[in-house]
Amino acid sequence: MGIRGGMALGNRYKTAPGAGTLAALILVLVFGSPWYADWAQENTSPDTAGGWWLRLLAWPHWSFDTDDSLRDVIVGDLKAILVVVLTALFLYLLPGSQLARARGTISQFFAGWAAYIFAGGFAALLATLFLSNPSLLGAFNAAGSGAQYGLFTGWIVGLASLGGWRGTH
């Protein structure tokens, strides 16, 4: 069982849902970091398409040292965590990533992309509901921004989901 257990763990990220979840985790850890968010804010312009996209990458930000209120930090961190968790959930629930007969089919790509759109929207919606005085309009606006993030960055998760990552052996 030890050998099989080790192999199963190693193969987890070679599945489409595993590879897509790993891509989502990397996106959130790297681009949601305070360092990247600060860099994007100081070095890009929201008036250009490239600057807008580079700033959008920082949307599911997380923080461990900030001047924001504790509630804003918790909501931001919760949003970042939920994006990754919900991506995994939606990748397992969406049939394209599970039922594709051949690895690397276009349905896996779209399932990965859609999972990230749904994850962004629902993560923002759920995190907003944890505010002390959430409004329905605020929750809808947050969900829209989360879905926008997923739409413009989810193709990365979709590419990672294309048959998973296979080693050379």
Tab-separated table of C-alpha atoms in Angstrom:
chain	number	residue	atom	x	y	z
A	1	MET	CA	0.000	0.000	0.000
A	2	GLY	CA	2.917	2.349	0.674
A	3	ILE	CA	4.104	2.263	-2.924
A	4	ARG	CA	0.615	2.598	-4.340
A	5	GLY	CA	-0.242	5.382	-1.908
A	6	GLY	CA	2.872	7.278	-2.962
A	7	MET	CA	2.120	6.776	-6.623
A	8	ALA	CA	-1.468	7.910	-6.154
A	9	LEU	CA	-0.273	11.080	-4.465
A	10	GLY	CA	2.196	11.718	-7.275
A	11	ASN	CA	-0.469	11.125	-9.904
A	12	ARG	CA	-3.050	13.398	-8.259
A	13	TYR	CA	-1.821	16.481	-10.118
A	14	LYS	CA	-1.672	14.634	-13.422
A	15	THR	CA	-5.455	14.515	-13.581
A	16	ALA	CA	-7.307	17.409	-15.185
A	17	PRO	CA	-8.933	18.511	-11.887
A	18	GLY	CA	-5.637	18.149	-10.012
A	19	ALA	CA	-3.668	20.140	-12.582
A	20	GLY	CA	-6.347	22.836	-12.758
A	21	THR	CA	-6.460	23.147	-8.967
A	22	LEU	CA	-2.674	23.411	-8.820
A	23	ALA	CA	-2.770	26.174	-11.464
A	24	ALA	CA	-5.432	28.032	-9.448
A	25	LEU	CA	-3.328	27.723	-6.292
A	26	ILE	CA	-0.253	29.092	-8.067
A	27	LEU	CA	-2.254	31.970	-9.596
A	28	VAL	CA	-3.634	32.949	-6.174
A	29	LEU	CA	-0.350	32.497	-4.287
A	30	VAL	CA	1.790	34.409	-6.779
A	31	PHE	CA	-0.502	37.074	-8.212
A	32	GLY	CA	-2.650	37.487	-5.095
A	33	SER	CA	0.424	38.152	-2.965
A	34	PRO	CA	0.898	41.585	-1.383
A	35	TRP	CA	4.179	41.991	-3.258
A	36	TYR	CA	2.658	41.440	-6.688
A	37	ALA	CA	-0.422	43.540	-5.897
A	38	ASP	CA	1.782	46.447	-4.785
A	39	TRP	CA	3.986	46.087	-7.862
A	40	ALA	CA	0.975	46.023	-10.215
A	41	GLN	CA	-0.574	49.056	-8.532
A	42	GLU	CA	2.635	51.106	-8.761
A	43	ASN	CA	3.904	50.009	-12.183
A	44	THR	CA	0.847	49.567	-14.399
A	45	SER	CA	-1.844	51.833	-15.737
A	46	PRO	CA	-5.510	50.878	-15.468
A	47	ASP	CA	-6.037	52.809	-18.712
A	48	THR	CA	-4.245	50.204	-20.848
A	49	ALA	CA	-5.413	46.671	-21.581
A	50	GLY	CA	-2.144	45.167	-20.313
A	51	GLY	CA	-2.169	47.231	-17.134
A	52	TRP	CA	-5.809	46.407	-16.501
A	53	TRP	CA	-5.117	42.683	-16.901
A	54	LEU	CA	-2.001	42.744	-14.713
A	55	ARG	CA	-4.034	44.479	-11.982
A	56	LEU	CA	-6.889	42.000	-12.438
A	57	LEU	CA	-4.489	39.127	-11.726
A	58	ALA	CA	-4.192	40.465	-8.150
A	59	TRP	CA	-7.957	40.281	-7.546
A	60	PRO	CA	-8.013	37.296	-5.134
A	61	HIS	CA	-5.469	39.017	-2.912
A	62	TRP	CA	-4.358	37.735	0.423
A	63	SER	CA	-2.431	39.447	3.151
A	64	PHE	CA	-0.805	38.798	6.470
A	65	ASP	CA	0.424	42.299	7.265
A	66	THR	CA	-1.755	45.212	6.268
A	67	ASP	CA	-3.193	48.497	7.460
A	68	ASP	CA	-6.697	47.401	6.405
A	69	SER	CA	-9.302	46.543	8.996
A	70	LEU	CA	-9.284	42.993	10.315
A	71	ARG	CA	-12.626	42.325	8.636
A	72	ASP	CA	-11.302	43.417	5.210
A	73	VAL	CA	-8.222	41.222	5.659
A	74	ILE	CA	-10.356	38.206	6.619
A	75	VAL	CA	-12.722	38.746	3.686
A	76	GLY	CA	-9.800	39.140	1.268
A	77	ASP	CA	-8.037	36.048	2.572
A	78	LEU	CA	-11.285	34.067	2.580
A	79	LYS	CA	-11.895	35.086	-1.033
A	80	ALA	CA	-8.421	33.853	-2.049
A	81	ILE	CA	-8.884	30.543	-0.201
A	82	LEU	CA	-12.366	30.031	-1.624
A	83	VAL	CA	-11.165	30.621	-5.202
A	84	VAL	CA	-8.814	27.649	-4.900
A	85	VAL	CA	-11.220	25.395	-2.966
A	86	LEU	CA	-14.158	26.153	-5.251
A	87	THR	CA	-12.001	25.658	-8.345
A	88	ALA	CA	-11.219	22.140	-7.134
A	89	LEU	CA	-14.886	21.514	-6.356
A	90	PHE	CA	-16.127	22.764	-9.740
A	91	LEU	CA	-13.389	20.880	-11.616
A	92	TYR	CA	-14.591	17.668	-10.010
A	93	LEU	CA	-18.257	18.515	-10.624
A	94	LEU	CA	-18.027	19.693	-14.238
A	95	PRO	CA	-18.292	16.760	-16.617
A	96	GLY	CA	-15.785	17.970	-19.182
A	97	SER	CA	-12.840	17.413	-16.882
A	98	GLN	CA	-14.060	14.002	-15.691
A	99	LEU	CA	-15.868	12.400	-18.602
A	100	ALA	CA	-13.698	13.342	-21.549
A	101	ARG	CA	-12.757	10.067	-23.225
A	102	ALA	CA	-9.374	11.295	-24.391
A	103	ARG	CA	-6.994	13.399	-22.370
A	104	GLY	CA	-6.471	16.854	-23.772
A	105	THR	CA	-9.898	17.397	-25.277
A	106	ILE	CA	-11.356	20.853	-25.736
A	107	SER	CA	-14.085	20.000	-23.207
A	108	GLN	CA	-11.408	19.728	-20.501
A	109	PHE	CA	-10.127	23.183	-21.439
A	110	PHE	CA	-13.583	24.755	-21.227
A	111	ALA	CA	-14.435	22.864	-18.031
A	112	GLY	CA	-11.283	24.232	-16.389
A	113	TRP	CA	-11.998	27.746	-17.602
A	114	ALA	CA	-15.648	27.568	-16.504
A	115	ALA	CA	-14.654	26.165	-13.111
A	116	TYR	CA	-12.468	29.238	-12.525
A	117	ILE	CA	-15.225	31.633	-13.602
A	118	PHE	CA	-17.683	29.950	-11.223
A	119	ALA	CA	-15.087	29.797	-8.443
A	120	GLY	CA	-14.296	33.518	-8.752
A	121	GLY	CA	-17.956	34.517	-8.731
A	122	PHE	CA	-18.999	32.284	-5.865
A	123	ALA	CA	-15.867	33.033	-3.797
A	124	ALA	CA	-16.607	36.755	-3.983
A	125	LEU	CA	-20.293	36.220	-3.247
A	126	LEU	CA	-19.610	34.032	-0.200
A	127	ALA	CA	-16.798	36.231	1.135
A	128	THR	CA	-18.993	39.330	0.818
A	129	LEU	CA	-21.723	37.637	2.846
A	130	PHE	CA	-19.250	37.418	5.763
A	131	LEU	CA	-19.145	41.211	6.067
A	132	SER	CA	-20.966	42.538	9.120
A	133	ASN	CA	-23.480	44.506	7.024
A	134	PRO	CA	-23.567	42.834	3.622
A	135	SER	CA	-26.013	44.116	1.056
A	136	LEU	CA	-27.519	42.142	-1.768
A	137	LEU	CA	-26.225	44.724	-4.240
A	138	GLY	CA	-22.736	44.505	-2.726
A	139	ALA	CA	-22.815	40.719	-2.980
A	140	PHE	CA	-23.963	40.881	-6.620
A	141	ASN	CA	-21.246	43.425	-7.491
A	142	ALA	CA	-18.610	41.283	-5.797
A	143	ALA	CA	-19.799	38.154	-7.626
A	144	GLY	CA	-19.619	40.064	-10.910
A	145	SER	CA	-16.034	41.143	-10.253
A	146	GLY	CA	-15.127	37.572	-9.312
A	147	ALA	CA	-16.671	36.190	-12.490
A	148	GLN	CA	-14.861	38.882	-14.494
A	149	TYR	CA	-11.592	37.773	-12.908
A	150	GLY	CA	-12.364	34.139	-13.795
A	151	LEU	CA	-13.308	35.015	-17.358
A	152	PHE	CA	-10.069	36.844	-18.112
A	153	THR	CA	-7.670	34.573	-16.181
A	154	GLY	CA	-9.452	31.202	-16.179
A	155	TRP	CA	-8.026	30.215	-19.537
A	156	ILE	CA	-4.780	29.518	-17.623
A	157	VAL	CA	-6.620	26.972	-15.457
A	158	GLY	CA	-8.258	25.641	-18.621
A	159	LEU	CA	-4.868	25.064	-20.247
A	160	ALA	CA	-3.599	23.311	-17.122
A	161	SER	CA	-6.705	21.119	-17.168
A	162	LEU	CA	-6.035	19.966	-20.718
A	163	GLY	CA	-5.351	16.364	-19.838
A	164	GLY	CA	-3.401	17.267	-16.734
A	165	TRP	CA	0.335	17.472	-16.636
A	166	ARG	CA	2.041	14.299	-17.759
A	167	GLY	CA	5.626	13.530	-17.003
A	168	THR	CA	8.125	12.322	-19.571
A	169	HIS	CA	8.208	8.767	-18.214
